């Protein structure tokens, strides 16, 4: 099972970016998908999560600016980021709780990380 993230880049303050992440491999179910980020000199933190189409959660830092969505048919999660600030600069990771085929346990998987840089 792999998570492949894309969509990072450099944008000016107030700009927008859209991150995408797709799960691939052999698995029977995805319970939850999420975005985390690691800002400079800080620990990795949860940005947003989506359990199904409507059950979404956001950190207070991004609420009202970021929108998380999930395409169940494509095993994908997206993060639409608007009104970006310099303090949003960091590496963004997708995360998913997945049950591989022939496994009765949910496993935690991470994507490779994608850099987001907001320049002032």
PDB file of C-alpha atoms in Angstrom:
ATOM      1  CA  UNK A   1       0.000   0.000   0.000  1.00  0.00           C
ATOM      2  CA  UNK A   2       1.342   3.432  -0.933  1.00  0.00           C
ATOM      3  CA  UNK A   3       0.205   7.014  -0.661  1.00  0.00           C
ATOM      4  CA  UNK A   4       1.317   9.361  -3.413  1.00  0.00           C
ATOM      5  CA  UNK A   5       0.993  13.072  -2.737  1.00  0.00           C
ATOM      6  CA  UNK A   6       1.319  15.915  -5.206  1.00  0.00           C
ATOM      7  CA  UNK A   7       0.475  19.572  -5.670  1.00  0.00           C
ATOM      8  CA  UNK A   8       2.936  21.414  -3.475  1.00  0.00           C
ATOM      9  CA  UNK A   9       4.842  24.448  -4.677  1.00  0.00           C
ATOM     10  CA  UNK A  10       5.582  28.096  -4.058  1.00  0.00           C
ATOM     11  CA  UNK A  11       2.871  30.705  -3.869  1.00  0.00           C
ATOM     12  CA  UNK A  12       2.628  34.295  -2.717  1.00  0.00           C
ATOM     13  CA  UNK A  13       0.828  35.387   0.421  1.00  0.00           C
ATOM     14  CA  UNK A  14      -2.905  35.200  -0.098  1.00  0.00           C
ATOM     15  CA  UNK A  15      -2.585  32.663  -2.878  1.00  0.00           C
ATOM     16  CA  UNK A  16      -4.024  29.184  -3.211  1.00  0.00           C
ATOM     17  CA  UNK A  17      -2.751  25.658  -3.713  1.00  0.00           C
ATOM     18  CA  UNK A  18      -4.423  22.289  -4.015  1.00  0.00           C
ATOM     19  CA  UNK A  19      -2.812  19.145  -2.681  1.00  0.00           C
ATOM     20  CA  UNK A  20      -3.801  15.680  -3.843  1.00  0.00           C
ATOM     21  CA  UNK A  21      -3.035  12.249  -2.465  1.00  0.00           C
ATOM     22  CA  UNK A  22      -4.045   8.860  -3.793  1.00  0.00           C
ATOM     23  CA  UNK A  23      -3.772   5.445  -2.194  1.00  0.00           C
ATOM     24  CA  UNK A  24      -2.644   2.524  -4.312  1.00  0.00           C
ATOM     25  CA  UNK A  25      -1.983  -1.133  -3.749  1.00  0.00           C
ATOM     26  CA  UNK A  26      -4.075  -3.977  -2.421  1.00  0.00           C
ATOM     27  CA  UNK A  27      -6.366  -3.154   0.453  1.00  0.00           C
ATOM     28  CA  UNK A  28      -9.907  -3.859   1.554  1.00  0.00           C
ATOM     29  CA  UNK A  29     -10.888  -0.521   3.112  1.00  0.00           C
ATOM     30  CA  UNK A  30      -9.804   2.999   4.037  1.00  0.00           C
ATOM     31  CA  UNK A  31     -11.179   4.245   7.343  1.00  0.00           C
ATOM     32  CA  UNK A  32      -9.775   7.768   7.491  1.00  0.00           C
ATOM     33  CA  UNK A  33      -7.590  10.051   5.420  1.00  0.00           C
ATOM     34  CA  UNK A  34      -5.831  13.143   6.651  1.00  0.00           C
ATOM     35  CA  UNK A  35      -3.269  15.840   5.978  1.00  0.00           C
ATOM     36  CA  UNK A  36      -0.487  16.642   8.401  1.00  0.00           C
ATOM     37  CA  UNK A  37       2.245  19.215   8.124  1.00  0.00           C
ATOM     38  CA  UNK A  38       5.648  19.783   9.618  1.00  0.00           C
ATOM     39  CA  UNK A  39       6.532  23.416   9.950  1.00  0.00           C
ATOM     40  CA  UNK A  40      10.114  24.556  10.568  1.00  0.00           C
ATOM     41  CA  UNK A  41      11.250  23.820  14.121  1.00  0.00           C
ATOM     42  CA  UNK A  42       7.932  22.203  14.995  1.00  0.00           C
ATOM     43  CA  UNK A  43       6.571  18.708  15.338  1.00  0.00           C
ATOM     44  CA  UNK A  44       4.293  17.212  12.740  1.00  0.00           C
ATOM     45  CA  UNK A  45       0.721  18.364  13.334  1.00  0.00           C
ATOM     46  CA  UNK A  46      -2.702  17.464  12.039  1.00  0.00           C
ATOM     47  CA  UNK A  47      -4.106  19.907   9.502  1.00  0.00           C
ATOM     48  CA  UNK A  48      -7.361  18.275   8.474  1.00  0.00           C
ATOM     49  CA  UNK A  49      -8.978  14.865   8.351  1.00  0.00           C
ATOM     50  CA  UNK A  50     -11.954  13.278   6.655  1.00  0.00           C
ATOM     51  CA  UNK A  51     -13.547  10.039   7.756  1.00  0.00           C
ATOM     52  CA  UNK A  52     -16.243   9.952   5.105  1.00  0.00           C
ATOM     53  CA  UNK A  53     -17.615  12.601   2.785  1.00  0.00           C
ATOM     54  CA  UNK A  54     -19.115  14.779   5.515  1.00  0.00           C
ATOM     55  CA  UNK A  55     -17.124  14.026   8.682  1.00  0.00           C
ATOM     56  CA  UNK A  56     -14.292  16.541   8.461  1.00  0.00           C
ATOM     57  CA  UNK A  57     -12.051  18.069  11.109  1.00  0.00           C
ATOM     58  CA  UNK A  58      -9.643  21.004  10.935  1.00  0.00           C
ATOM     59  CA  UNK A  59      -6.949  22.502  13.097  1.00  0.00           C
ATOM     60  CA  UNK A  60      -7.765  25.956  14.405  1.00  0.00           C
ATOM     61  CA  UNK A  61      -4.880  27.421  12.400  1.00  0.00           C
ATOM     62  CA  UNK A  62      -6.460  26.526   9.053  1.00  0.00           C
ATOM     63  CA  UNK A  63     -10.183  26.538   9.761  1.00  0.00           C
ATOM     64  CA  UNK A  64     -11.977  28.775   7.312  1.00  0.00           C
ATOM     65  CA  UNK A  65      -9.044  28.825   4.871  1.00  0.00           C
ATOM     66  CA  UNK A  66      -8.472  25.167   3.999  1.00  0.00           C
ATOM     67  CA  UNK A  67     -11.000  22.650   2.719  1.00  0.00           C
ATOM     68  CA  UNK A  68     -10.433  18.911   2.869  1.00  0.00           C
ATOM     69  CA  UNK A  69     -12.325  16.507   0.659  1.00  0.00           C
ATOM     70  CA  UNK A  70     -12.240  12.855  -0.166  1.00  0.00           C
ATOM     71  CA  UNK A  71     -13.053  10.930  -3.335  1.00  0.00           C
ATOM     72  CA  UNK A  72     -13.942   7.464  -2.110  1.00  0.00           C
ATOM     73  CA  UNK A  73     -14.143   6.011  -5.614  1.00  0.00           C
ATOM     74  CA  UNK A  74     -10.581   7.197  -6.363  1.00  0.00           C
ATOM     75  CA  UNK A  75      -9.186   6.401  -2.882  1.00  0.00           C
ATOM     76  CA  UNK A  76      -8.002   9.980  -2.757  1.00  0.00           C
ATOM     77  CA  UNK A  77      -7.911  12.977  -0.470  1.00  0.00           C
ATOM     78  CA  UNK A  78      -7.512  16.625  -1.434  1.00  0.00           C
ATOM     79  CA  UNK A  79      -6.628  19.782   0.450  1.00  0.00           C
ATOM     80  CA  UNK A  80      -7.685  23.073  -1.080  1.00  0.00           C
ATOM     81  CA  UNK A  81      -5.665  25.808   0.602  1.00  0.00           C
ATOM     82  CA  UNK A  82      -6.693  29.435   0.251  1.00  0.00           C
ATOM     83  CA  UNK A  83      -5.498  32.724   1.730  1.00  0.00           C
ATOM     84  CA  UNK A  84      -2.121  31.165   2.399  1.00  0.00           C
ATOM     85  CA  UNK A  85       0.181  32.752   4.955  1.00  0.00           C
ATOM     86  CA  UNK A  86       3.957  32.536   5.415  1.00  0.00           C
ATOM     87  CA  UNK A  87       3.365  30.474   8.562  1.00  0.00           C
ATOM     88  CA  UNK A  88       1.763  27.779   6.413  1.00  0.00           C
ATOM     89  CA  UNK A  89       5.192  27.059   4.912  1.00  0.00           C
ATOM     90  CA  UNK A  90       6.274  23.502   5.548  1.00  0.00           C
ATOM     91  CA  UNK A  91       6.136  19.923   4.357  1.00  0.00           C
ATOM     92  CA  UNK A  92       2.652  18.467   4.008  1.00  0.00           C
ATOM     93  CA  UNK A  93       2.048  14.746   4.419  1.00  0.00           C
ATOM     94  CA  UNK A  94      -0.998  12.702   3.618  1.00  0.00           C
ATOM     95  CA  UNK A  95      -1.983   9.960   6.004  1.00  0.00           C
ATOM     96  CA  UNK A  96      -4.480   7.132   5.867  1.00  0.00           C
ATOM     97  CA  UNK A  97      -5.760   4.352   8.074  1.00  0.00           C
ATOM     98  CA  UNK A  98      -6.007   1.381   5.718  1.00  0.00           C
ATOM     99  CA  UNK A  99      -6.759  -2.294   6.125  1.00  0.00           C
ATOM    100  CA  UNK A 100      -4.638  -4.304   3.711  1.00  0.00           C
ATOM    101  CA  UNK A 101      -6.096  -7.395   2.091  1.00  0.00           C
ATOM    102  CA  UNK A 102      -5.744 -10.500   4.283  1.00  0.00           C
ATOM    103  CA  UNK A 103      -5.097  -8.332   7.319  1.00  0.00           C
ATOM    104  CA  UNK A 104      -7.572  -7.875  10.164  1.00  0.00           C
ATOM    105  CA  UNK A 105      -5.814  -4.782  11.519  1.00  0.00           C
ATOM    106  CA  UNK A 106      -5.954  -1.168  10.389  1.00  0.00           C
ATOM    107  CA  UNK A 107      -2.517   0.123   9.433  1.00  0.00           C
ATOM    108  CA  UNK A 108      -1.254   3.685   9.428  1.00  0.00           C
ATOM    109  CA  UNK A 109       0.352   4.848   6.170  1.00  0.00           C
ATOM    110  CA  UNK A 110       2.159   8.051   5.196  1.00  0.00           C
ATOM    111  CA  UNK A 111       2.827   9.712   1.874  1.00  0.00           C
ATOM    112  CA  UNK A 112       6.232  11.054   0.964  1.00  0.00           C
ATOM    113  CA  UNK A 113       5.553  14.709   1.802  1.00  0.00           C
ATOM    114  CA  UNK A 114       5.201  17.686  -0.473  1.00  0.00           C
ATOM    115  CA  UNK A 115       6.735  21.114   0.140  1.00  0.00           C
ATOM    116  CA  UNK A 116       4.503  24.174   0.413  1.00  0.00           C
ATOM    117  CA  UNK A 117       6.249  27.542   0.469  1.00  0.00           C
ATOM    118  CA  UNK A 118       4.392  30.807   0.949  1.00  0.00           C
ATOM    119  CA  UNK A 119       6.495  33.838   0.108  1.00  0.00           C
ATOM    120  CA  UNK A 120       5.817  37.348   1.300  1.00  0.00           C
TER     121      UNK A 120
END
